[in-house]
mmCIF file of C-alpha atoms in Angstrom:
data_model
loop_
_atom_site.group_PDB
_atom_site.id
_atom_site.type_symbol
_atom_site.label_atom_id
_atom_site.label_comp_id
_atom_site.label_asym_id
_atom_site.label_seq_id
_atom_site.Cartn_x
_atom_site.Cartn_y
_atom_site.Cartn_z
ATOM 1 C CA MET A 1 40.132 -94.480 -17.343
ATOM 2 C CA PHE A 2 39.112 -95.594 -20.293
ATOM 3 C CA ASP A 3 35.429 -95.217 -18.990
ATOM 4 C CA LYS A 4 34.106 -92.546 -21.739
ATOM 5 C CA ASP A 5 34.051 -91.573 -25.277
ATOM 6 C CA VAL A 6 37.272 -90.597 -26.719
ATOM 7 C CA ARG A 7 37.039 -88.046 -30.248
ATOM 8 C CA ILE A 8 39.878 -87.738 -32.331
ATOM 9 C CA GLN A 9 40.078 -84.458 -34.251
ATOM 10 C CA GLY A 10 41.739 -83.133 -37.243
ATOM 11 C CA ILE A 11 43.999 -84.852 -40.082
ATOM 12 C CA TYR A 12 44.033 -87.741 -36.911
ATOM 13 C CA ALA A 13 40.806 -88.431 -37.282
ATOM 14 C CA THR A 14 40.774 -88.782 -40.968
ATOM 15 C CA HIS A 15 43.825 -90.650 -41.079
ATOM 16 C CA LEU A 16 41.909 -93.217 -38.319
ATOM 17 C CA LYS A 17 38.839 -93.081 -40.449
ATOM 18 C CA SER A 18 41.053 -94.307 -43.219
ATOM 19 C CA LEU A 19 42.390 -97.243 -41.366
ATOM 20 C CA ALA A 20 39.013 -98.616 -40.091
ATOM 21 C CA ARG A 21 35.909 -99.796 -41.988
ATOM 22 C CA ASP A 22 33.555 -97.908 -43.039
ATOM 23 C CA MET A 23 30.297 -98.942 -42.232
ATOM 24 C CA VAL A 24 28.371 -96.334 -44.964
ATOM 25 C CA ASN A 25 30.727 -96.858 -47.601
ATOM 26 C CA SER A 26 31.506 -101.199 -47.676
ATOM 27 C CA LYS A 27 33.567 -101.131 -50.654
ATOM 28 C CA LYS A 28 36.410 -98.812 -49.028
ATOM 29 C CA PRO A 29 39.245 -100.934 -48.384
ATOM 30 C CA TYR A 30 40.305 -100.925 -44.685
ATOM 31 C CA LEU A 31 43.295 -103.214 -42.528
ATOM 32 C CA PHE A 32 41.337 -102.427 -39.118
ATOM 33 C CA ASP A 33 37.427 -103.355 -38.265
ATOM 34 C CA ARG A 34 37.212 -100.963 -35.222
ATOM 35 C CA TYR A 35 38.438 -97.439 -34.622
ATOM 36 C CA ILE A 36 39.583 -99.048 -31.050
ATOM 37 C CA ASP A 37 41.540 -101.539 -32.924
ATOM 38 C CA VAL A 38 43.287 -98.465 -34.791
ATOM 39 C CA TYR A 39 43.928 -97.011 -31.533
ATOM 40 C CA MET A 40 45.483 -99.610 -29.477
ATOM 41 C CA ASN A 41 47.843 -100.750 -32.287
ATOM 42 C CA ALA A 42 48.302 -96.946 -32.993
ATOM 43 C CA ALA A 43 49.635 -96.531 -29.430
ATOM 44 C CA ILE A 44 52.358 -98.845 -29.664
ATOM 45 C CA ILE A 45 53.565 -97.825 -33.085
ATOM 46 C CA GLY A 46 53.467 -94.450 -31.374
ATOM 47 C CA LEU A 47 55.670 -95.649 -28.571
ATOM 48 C CA LEU A 48 58.193 -97.725 -31.146
ATOM 49 C CA GLU A 49 58.530 -95.006 -33.923
ATOM 50 C CA GLY A 50 56.885 -91.536 -32.421
ATOM 51 C CA LYS A 51 57.452 -89.277 -30.533
ATOM 52 C CA PRO A 52 54.187 -88.049 -28.562
ATOM 53 C CA GLU A 53 52.370 -85.375 -30.262
ATOM 54 C CA MET A 54 51.357 -82.797 -27.790
ATOM 55 C CA HIS A 55 50.312 -79.820 -30.231
ATOM 56 C CA PRO A 56 48.258 -81.636 -32.849
ATOM 57 C CA ASP A 57 47.160 -79.290 -35.869
ATOM 58 C CA TYR A 58 43.489 -79.435 -36.315
ATOM 59 C CA SER A 59 43.455 -76.619 -38.842
ATOM 60 C CA THR A 60 43.593 -78.903 -41.722
ATOM 61 C CA THR A 61 40.229 -80.220 -41.427
ATOM 62 C CA LYS A 62 37.408 -80.548 -39.523
ATOM 63 C CA ASP A 63 37.047 -84.160 -39.331
ATOM 64 C CA THR A 64 35.927 -85.774 -35.798
ATOM 65 C CA ALA A 65 36.002 -89.588 -35.154
ATOM 66 C CA GLN A 66 34.726 -90.956 -31.815
ATOM 67 C CA ILE A 67 35.747 -94.166 -29.997
ATOM 68 C CA PHE A 68 32.454 -94.742 -27.427
ATOM 69 C CA ALA A 69 33.158 -95.814 -23.938
ATOM 70 C CA ALA A 70 31.598 -99.304 -24.876
ATOM 71 C CA ALA A 71 34.575 -100.088 -26.784
ATOM 72 C CA PHE A 72 36.703 -99.164 -24.383
ATOM 73 C CA LEU A 73 34.624 -101.076 -22.188
ATOM 74 C CA THR A 74 35.094 -104.373 -24.086
ATOM 75 C CA GLU A 75 38.854 -103.758 -24.780
ATOM 76 C CA ARG A 76 39.698 -102.329 -21.064
ATOM 77 C CA TYR A 77 42.363 -104.619 -19.999
ATOM 78 C CA LYS A 78 44.213 -104.171 -23.610
ATOM 79 C CA CYS A 79 43.914 -100.777 -23.173
ATOM 80 C CA GLU A 80 45.034 -100.183 -19.389
ATOM 81 C CA PHE A 81 47.862 -102.910 -20.313
ATOM 82 C CA LEU A 82 48.803 -100.443 -23.155
ATOM 83 C CA TYR A 83 48.659 -97.247 -21.060
ATOM 84 C CA ARG A 84 50.772 -98.684 -18.377
ATOM 85 C CA LEU A 85 53.634 -99.769 -20.850
ATOM 86 C CA VAL A 86 53.677 -96.206 -22.212
ATOM 87 C CA MET A 87 53.976 -94.704 -18.955
ATOM 88 C CA LEU A 88 56.749 -97.083 -18.064
ATOM 89 C CA LEU A 89 58.672 -96.537 -21.366
ATOM 90 C CA ASP A 90 57.731 -92.793 -22.011
ATOM 91 C CA ASP A 91 61.012 -90.733 -21.841
ATOM 92 C CA SER A 92 60.217 -87.693 -23.218
ATOM 93 C CA THR A 93 59.065 -86.037 -19.660
ATOM 94 C CA GLY A 94 62.576 -86.833 -18.002
ATOM 95 C CA LEU A 95 61.321 -88.979 -14.985
ATOM 96 C CA THR A 96 63.312 -91.541 -12.862
ATOM 97 C CA ASN A 97 62.117 -95.331 -13.226
ATOM 98 C CA GLU A 98 60.658 -94.576 -9.936
ATOM 99 C CA GLN A 99 58.646 -92.063 -11.159
ATOM 100 C CA LYS A 100 57.400 -93.610 -14.154
ATOM 101 C CA ILE A 101 56.413 -96.541 -12.389
ATOM 102 C CA ASP A 102 54.084 -94.079 -10.217
ATOM 103 C CA ARG A 103 52.750 -92.614 -12.710
ATOM 104 C CA ALA A 104 52.074 -96.158 -14.340
ATOM 105 C CA PHE A 105 50.377 -97.953 -11.734
ATOM 106 C CA LYS A 106 49.590 -95.285 -8.854
ATOM 107 C CA ASP A 107 48.485 -91.891 -10.477
ATOM 108 C CA ASP A 108 45.477 -93.240 -12.160
ATOM 109 C CA GLY A 109 44.109 -94.699 -8.635
ATOM 110 C CA ASN A 110 44.732 -91.167 -7.116
ATOM 111 C CA VAL A 111 42.455 -89.225 -9.453
ATOM 112 C CA ASP A 112 40.634 -87.127 -6.482
ATOM 113 C CA LYS A 113 44.227 -86.303 -5.245
ATOM 114 C CA CYS A 114 46.203 -86.029 -8.368
ATOM 115 C CA PRO A 115 43.710 -84.712 -11.226
ATOM 116 C CA GLU A 116 46.457 -82.661 -12.795
ATOM 117 C CA LYS A 117 48.652 -85.928 -13.172
ATOM 118 C CA MET A 118 46.078 -88.178 -14.440
ATOM 119 C CA VAL A 119 45.473 -85.549 -17.236
ATOM 120 C CA ALA A 120 49.108 -85.311 -18.263
ATOM 121 C CA ASN A 121 49.311 -89.048 -18.110
ATOM 122 C CA GLU A 122 46.110 -89.430 -20.321
ATOM 123 C CA LYS A 123 47.166 -86.525 -22.837
ATOM 124 C CA LEU A 124 50.950 -87.867 -23.385
ATOM 125 C CA PHE A 125 49.190 -91.259 -23.810
ATOM 126 C CA LEU A 126 46.953 -89.759 -26.456
ATOM 127 C CA GLY A 127 50.075 -88.357 -27.975
ATOM 128 C CA TYR A 128 51.203 -91.517 -28.535
ATOM 129 C CA VAL A 129 48.359 -92.596 -30.317
ATOM 130 C CA LEU A 130 48.437 -89.734 -32.330
ATOM 131 C CA ALA A 131 51.590 -89.844 -33.832
ATOM 132 C CA GLY A 132 51.097 -93.943 -34.210
ATOM 133 C CA ILE A 133 47.635 -93.042 -36.433
ATOM 134 C CA GLU A 134 49.967 -90.680 -38.573
ATOM 135 C CA ILE A 135 52.731 -93.394 -38.560
ATOM 136 C CA LEU A 136 50.033 -96.304 -39.890
ATOM 137 C CA TYR A 137 48.596 -93.695 -41.996
ATOM 138 C CA GLU A 138 51.684 -92.722 -43.832
ATOM 139 C CA LYS A 139 53.214 -96.444 -43.854
ATOM 140 C CA ILE A 140 50.126 -98.381 -44.711
ATOM 141 C CA GLY A 141 47.104 -96.405 -45.691
ATOM 142 C CA GLU A 142 48.412 -93.830 -47.645
ATOM 143 C CA GLY A 143 48.046 -93.777 -51.329
ATOM 144 C CA ALA A 144 46.581 -97.509 -50.732
ATOM 145 C CA THR A 145 43.206 -97.796 -53.341
ATOM 146 C CA SER A 146 43.053 -101.820 -52.612
ATOM 147 C CA VAL A 147 43.103 -104.145 -49.625
ATOM 148 C CA ASP A 148 46.206 -105.531 -51.734
ATOM 149 C CA ASP A 149 47.440 -102.301 -51.001
ATOM 150 C CA LEU A 150 46.922 -102.351 -47.892
ATOM 151 C CA CYS A 151 48.148 -106.009 -46.907
ATOM 152 C CA LEU A 152 51.359 -105.207 -49.053
ATOM 153 C CA ASN A 153 52.187 -101.953 -47.193
ATOM 154 C CA ALA A 154 51.492 -103.782 -43.674
ATOM 155 C CA TYR A 155 53.868 -106.334 -44.661
ATOM 156 C CA ALA A 156 56.595 -104.129 -45.697
ATOM 157 C CA MET A 157 56.136 -102.492 -42.491
ATOM 158 C CA MET A 158 56.283 -105.585 -40.397
ATOM 159 C CA GLU A 159 59.423 -106.349 -42.369
ATOM 160 C CA ASN A 160 60.903 -103.345 -41.815
ATOM 161 C CA TYR A 161 60.304 -104.037 -38.007
ATOM 162 C CA GLN A 162 61.473 -107.273 -38.291
ATOM 163 C CA ASP A 163 64.972 -106.134 -40.031
ATOM 164 C CA LYS A 164 65.236 -104.119 -37.178
ATOM 165 C CA TRP A 165 64.302 -106.198 -34.099
ATOM 166 C CA ASN A 166 64.801 -110.113 -35.279
ATOM 167 C CA ASN A 167 68.405 -111.060 -34.193
ATOM 168 C CA LEU A 168 68.204 -109.085 -31.028
ATOM 169 C CA THR A 169 67.807 -110.476 -27.435
ATOM 170 C CA PRO A 170 65.004 -108.872 -25.267
ATOM 171 C CA GLU A 171 67.398 -107.347 -23.504
ATOM 172 C CA GLU A 172 68.327 -105.138 -26.385
ATOM 173 C CA CYS A 173 65.133 -104.655 -27.891
ATOM 174 C CA LEU A 174 63.725 -103.016 -24.393
ATOM 175 C CA LYS A 175 67.219 -101.075 -25.260
ATOM 176 C CA LYS A 176 66.714 -100.420 -28.331
ATOM 177 C CA ALA A 177 63.204 -99.021 -27.787
ATOM 178 C CA LEU A 178 63.728 -97.222 -24.924
ATOM 179 C CA ARG A 179 66.587 -95.097 -27.012
ATOM 180 C CA SER A 180 64.446 -94.607 -29.930
ATOM 181 C CA ASN A 181 62.004 -92.213 -27.950
#
């Protein structure tokens, strides 16, 4: 897991590219240095706010963005943590808590015994990443023409999170996060 290149396609690739630094066009404003940074943050945002996008529409654009295995190697522990968090907190599949624990900690170790489970789990995780990319783009990147615009939009998004989560106990936050999915 997280040992091969990941290709993001369609409008999600376009949105991912708009949020990350462009090595060719150095004047383009960006919020994230690397595609992997967008990917990891999108997993969190997708889990908190989105539903996993299981059937992305690639017909609107043929754009692609590739996150290389070397980037995943650098961020492997963070990506595995995010993956396990998503597998534990996802409620879209109707699994019991015990099944979610197995999905988060056992299924990825049994690739030879249960490859179909691993494929389904990776697809689910990618679904949350795609949902998060879309949310990040809509709330931060859409219409931004400068770094100041991106920062103001990111600040507004963080203020919204602060209002939503600030006065809750950790238990209430967890319950609220689970209910929002």
